[in-house]
Coordinates of C-alpha atoms in Angstrom, one line a residue:
X1 CA -7.6 22.1 5.7
X2 CA -8.1 18.5 6.6
X3 CA -11.6 17.2 5.7
X4 CA -13.8 15.8 8.4
X5 CA -14.0 12.0 9.0
X6 CA -17.1 11.6 6.7
X7 CA -15.3 13.3 3.9
X8 CA -12.1 11.3 4.5
X9 CA -14.1 8.1 4.4
X10 CA -15.8 9.2 1.2
X11 CA -12.4 10.0 -0.3
X12 CA -11.0 6.7 0.7
X13 CA -13.9 4.7 -0.8
X14 CA -13.6 6.7 -4.0
X15 CA -9.9 6.0 -4.1
X16 CA -10.4 2.3 -3.5
X17 CA -13.0 2.2 -6.3
X18 CA -10.7 4.1 -8.6
X19 CA -7.8 1.7 -7.9
X20 CA -10.1 -1.3 -8.5
X21 CA -11.4 0.2 -11.8
X22 CA -8.0 1.3 -13.0
X23 CA -6.2 -2.0 -12.3
X24 CA -9.0 -4.3 -13.3
X25 CA -7.9 -6.9 -15.8
X26 CA -4.2 -6.6 -15.0
X27 CA -2.0 -9.6 -14.8
X28 CA 1.5 -10.5 -13.9
X29 CA 3.9 -10.6 -16.8
X30 CA 3.4 -13.7 -18.9
X31 CA 7.1 -14.6 -18.4
X32 CA 7.1 -14.0 -14.6
X33 CA 8.4 -16.9 -12.6
X34 CA 9.5 -17.7 -9.1
X35 CA 11.0 -20.6 -7.3
X36 CA 8.4 -23.1 -6.2
X37 CA 10.5 -24.1 -3.2
X38 CA 10.2 -20.7 -1.5
X39 CA 7.3 -18.9 -3.2
X40 CA 4.6 -21.2 -4.3
X41 CA 3.2 -23.5 -6.9
X42 CA 2.9 -23.2 -10.6
X43 CA -0.9 -23.1 -10.1
X44 CA -0.6 -20.1 -7.8
X45 CA 1.7 -18.3 -10.2
X46 CA -0.9 -19.0 -12.9
X47 CA -3.5 -17.2 -10.7
X48 CA -1.3 -14.1 -10.8
X49 CA -1.4 -14.3 -14.6
X50 CA -5.2 -14.5 -14.6
X51 CA -7.0 -11.2 -14.4
X52 CA -9.4 -10.4 -11.6
X53 CA -9.3 -13.7 -9.8
X54 CA -9.3 -13.0 -6.0
X55 CA -6.2 -14.3 -4.2
X56 CA -6.4 -15.9 -0.8
X57 CA -4.7 -13.9 2.0
X58 CA -1.8 -16.3 2.1
X59 CA -1.0 -16.1 -1.6
X60 CA -1.4 -12.3 -1.6
X61 CA 1.0 -12.0 1.4
X62 CA 3.6 -14.3 -0.2
X63 CA 3.3 -12.2 -3.4
X64 CA 4.0 -8.9 -1.7
X65 CA 6.6 -10.3 0.6
X66 CA 8.7 -11.7 -2.3
X67 CA 11.4 -9.3 -3.4
X68 CA 12.9 -11.1 -6.4
X69 CA 10.1 -10.7 -9.0
X70 CA 11.5 -10.2 -12.5
X71 CA 8.6 -7.9 -13.5
X72 CA 7.4 -6.2 -10.3
X73 CA 5.4 -3.5 -12.2
X74 CA 2.8 -5.8 -13.8
X75 CA 2.8 -7.9 -10.6
X76 CA 1.9 -4.9 -8.4
X77 CA -0.7 -3.7 -10.8
X78 CA -2.3 -7.2 -10.7
X79 CA -2.6 -7.3 -6.9
X80 CA -3.3 -3.6 -6.3
X81 CA -7.1 -3.7 -6.1
X82 CA -6.9 -6.4 -3.4
X83 CA -3.8 -5.0 -1.7
X84 CA -5.3 -1.6 -1.2
X85 CA -8.4 -3.1 0.5
X86 CA -6.1 -5.2 2.6
X87 CA -4.1 -2.2 3.7
X88 CA -7.2 -0.4 4.8
X89 CA -8.4 -3.4 6.7
X90 CA -5.1 -3.9 8.4
X91 CA -4.5 -7.3 6.9
X92 CA -1.2 -6.5 5.3
X93 CA 1.6 -8.0 7.3
X94 CA 5.0 -7.1 5.8
X95 CA 8.1 -9.1 6.8
X96 CA 10.1 -6.3 8.3
X97 CA 7.8 -3.3 8.8
X98 CA 5.6 -1.3 6.4
X99 CA 8.6 0.2 4.6
X100 CA 9.4 -3.3 3.3
X101 CA 6.1 -3.3 1.5
X102 CA 7.1 0.1 0.1
X103 CA 10.1 -1.6 -1.5
X104 CA 7.7 -3.5 -3.8
X105 CA 6.2 -0.2 -4.9
X106 CA 9.6 1.3 -5.5
X107 CA 10.9 -1.6 -7.5
X108 CA 7.7 -1.6 -9.5
X109 CA 8.6 2.0 -10.6
X110 CA 5.0 3.1 -10.2
X111 CA 5.9 6.7 -10.8
X112 CA 6.8 5.8 -14.4
X113 CA 3.4 4.1 -15.1
X114 CA 0.9 5.7 -17.4
X115 CA -0.6 8.9 -15.9
X116 CA -4.0 7.3 -15.1
X117 CA -2.4 4.5 -13.2
X118 CA -0.1 6.8 -11.3
X119 CA -2.9 9.1 -10.4
X120 CA -5.1 6.2 -9.2
X121 CA -2.4 5.0 -6.9
X122 CA -1.5 8.4 -5.6
X123 CA -5.1 9.2 -4.9
X124 CA -5.3 6.0 -2.8
X125 CA -2.1 6.9 -0.9
X126 CA -3.3 10.4 -0.2
X127 CA -6.8 9.2 1.0
X128 CA -5.4 6.3 3.0
X129 CA -2.9 8.6 4.8
X130 CA -5.7 11.0 5.8
X131 CA -7.7 8.0 6.9
X132 CA -4.8 6.8 9.1
X133 CA -4.5 10.2 10.7
X134 CA -8.1 11.0 11.6
X135 CA -10.0 7.8 11.8
X136 CA -10.0 6.5 15.4
X137 CA -10.4 2.9 14.2
X138 CA -7.7 3.0 11.5
X139 CA -6.1 -0.5 11.4
X140 CA -2.5 0.6 10.7
X141 CA -0.5 2.8 13.2
X142 CA 0.5 6.1 11.8
X143 CA 4.2 5.6 12.3
X144 CA 4.0 2.4 10.2
X145 CA 1.9 4.0 7.5
X146 CA 4.3 6.9 7.4
X147 CA 7.2 4.5 6.7
X148 CA 5.2 2.9 3.9
X149 CA 4.1 6.1 2.1
X150 CA 7.6 7.6 2.5
X151 CA 9.2 4.5 1.1
X152 CA 6.6 4.2 -1.7
X153 CA 7.0 7.8 -2.8
X154 CA 10.6 8.2 -1.9
X155 CA 9.8 11.4 0.0
X156 CA 8.9 12.3 3.6
X157 CA 8.1 16.0 3.6
X158 CA 4.6 16.0 2.0
X159 CA 3.4 13.3 4.4
X160 CA 4.7 15.1 7.4
X161 CA 3.1 18.3 6.2
X162 CA -0.3 16.6 6.0
X163 CA 0.2 15.3 9.5
X164 CA 1.2 18.7 10.8
X165 CA -1.9 20.2 9.1
X166 CA -4.1 17.5 10.7
X167 CA -2.9 18.2 14.3
X168 CA -6.1 20.2 14.8
X169 CA -7.7 16.8 15.1
X170 CA -7.5 15.0 18.5
X171 CA -7.0 11.6 16.8
X172 CA -4.1 12.9 14.7
X173 CA -2.5 14.4 17.9
X174 CA -2.8 11.0 19.6
X175 CA -1.2 9.3 16.6
X176 CA 1.8 11.7 16.9
X177 CA 2.2 10.9 20.6
X178 CA 2.1 7.2 19.8
X179 CA 4.6 7.6 17.0
X180 CA 7.0 9.6 19.2
X181 CA 6.8 6.8 21.8
X182 CA 7.6 4.3 19.1
X183 CA 10.5 6.3 17.8
X184 CA 11.9 7.7 21.1
X185 CA 14.8 5.2 21.2
X186 CA 15.7 5.9 17.6
X187 CA 15.4 9.7 18.0

């Protein structure tokens, strides 16, 4: 049974708070590096190695766009509190679709993180997916969110099962129609 919108909103806020608390104090690996000519300055890299300093939207975007980090796990943990909020707000702009953002999660090998960290991230993904399906003002289209959660977790079936279960909701049904319209040429 899919919770009502108020419960979904509460679940999402709890998951965002959980991610913020769980990943508070995290930093990029001390030996992390990247080319200044295509990523950013040494000062910006130093910000990623400093815990809890908010990143401006441009630096956050360049950080999750970049695919050649040597230590993607610590890097993702560093940006997760801010990245999860940006996802909900619709400010995440991946280079080649939401599945490209999922690549960072996959290379970070989050499913091998300590249990509390895995659980906090999974709680966020579950709550955000429900939010996407039932919230009329969700900022990310369901078909893009589905690509992201499927890439991030390397599985599609559980996410589709939640969508099927949520089809009792008019918003979730509209999200499905929109997704089919987006996918019709590929189908």
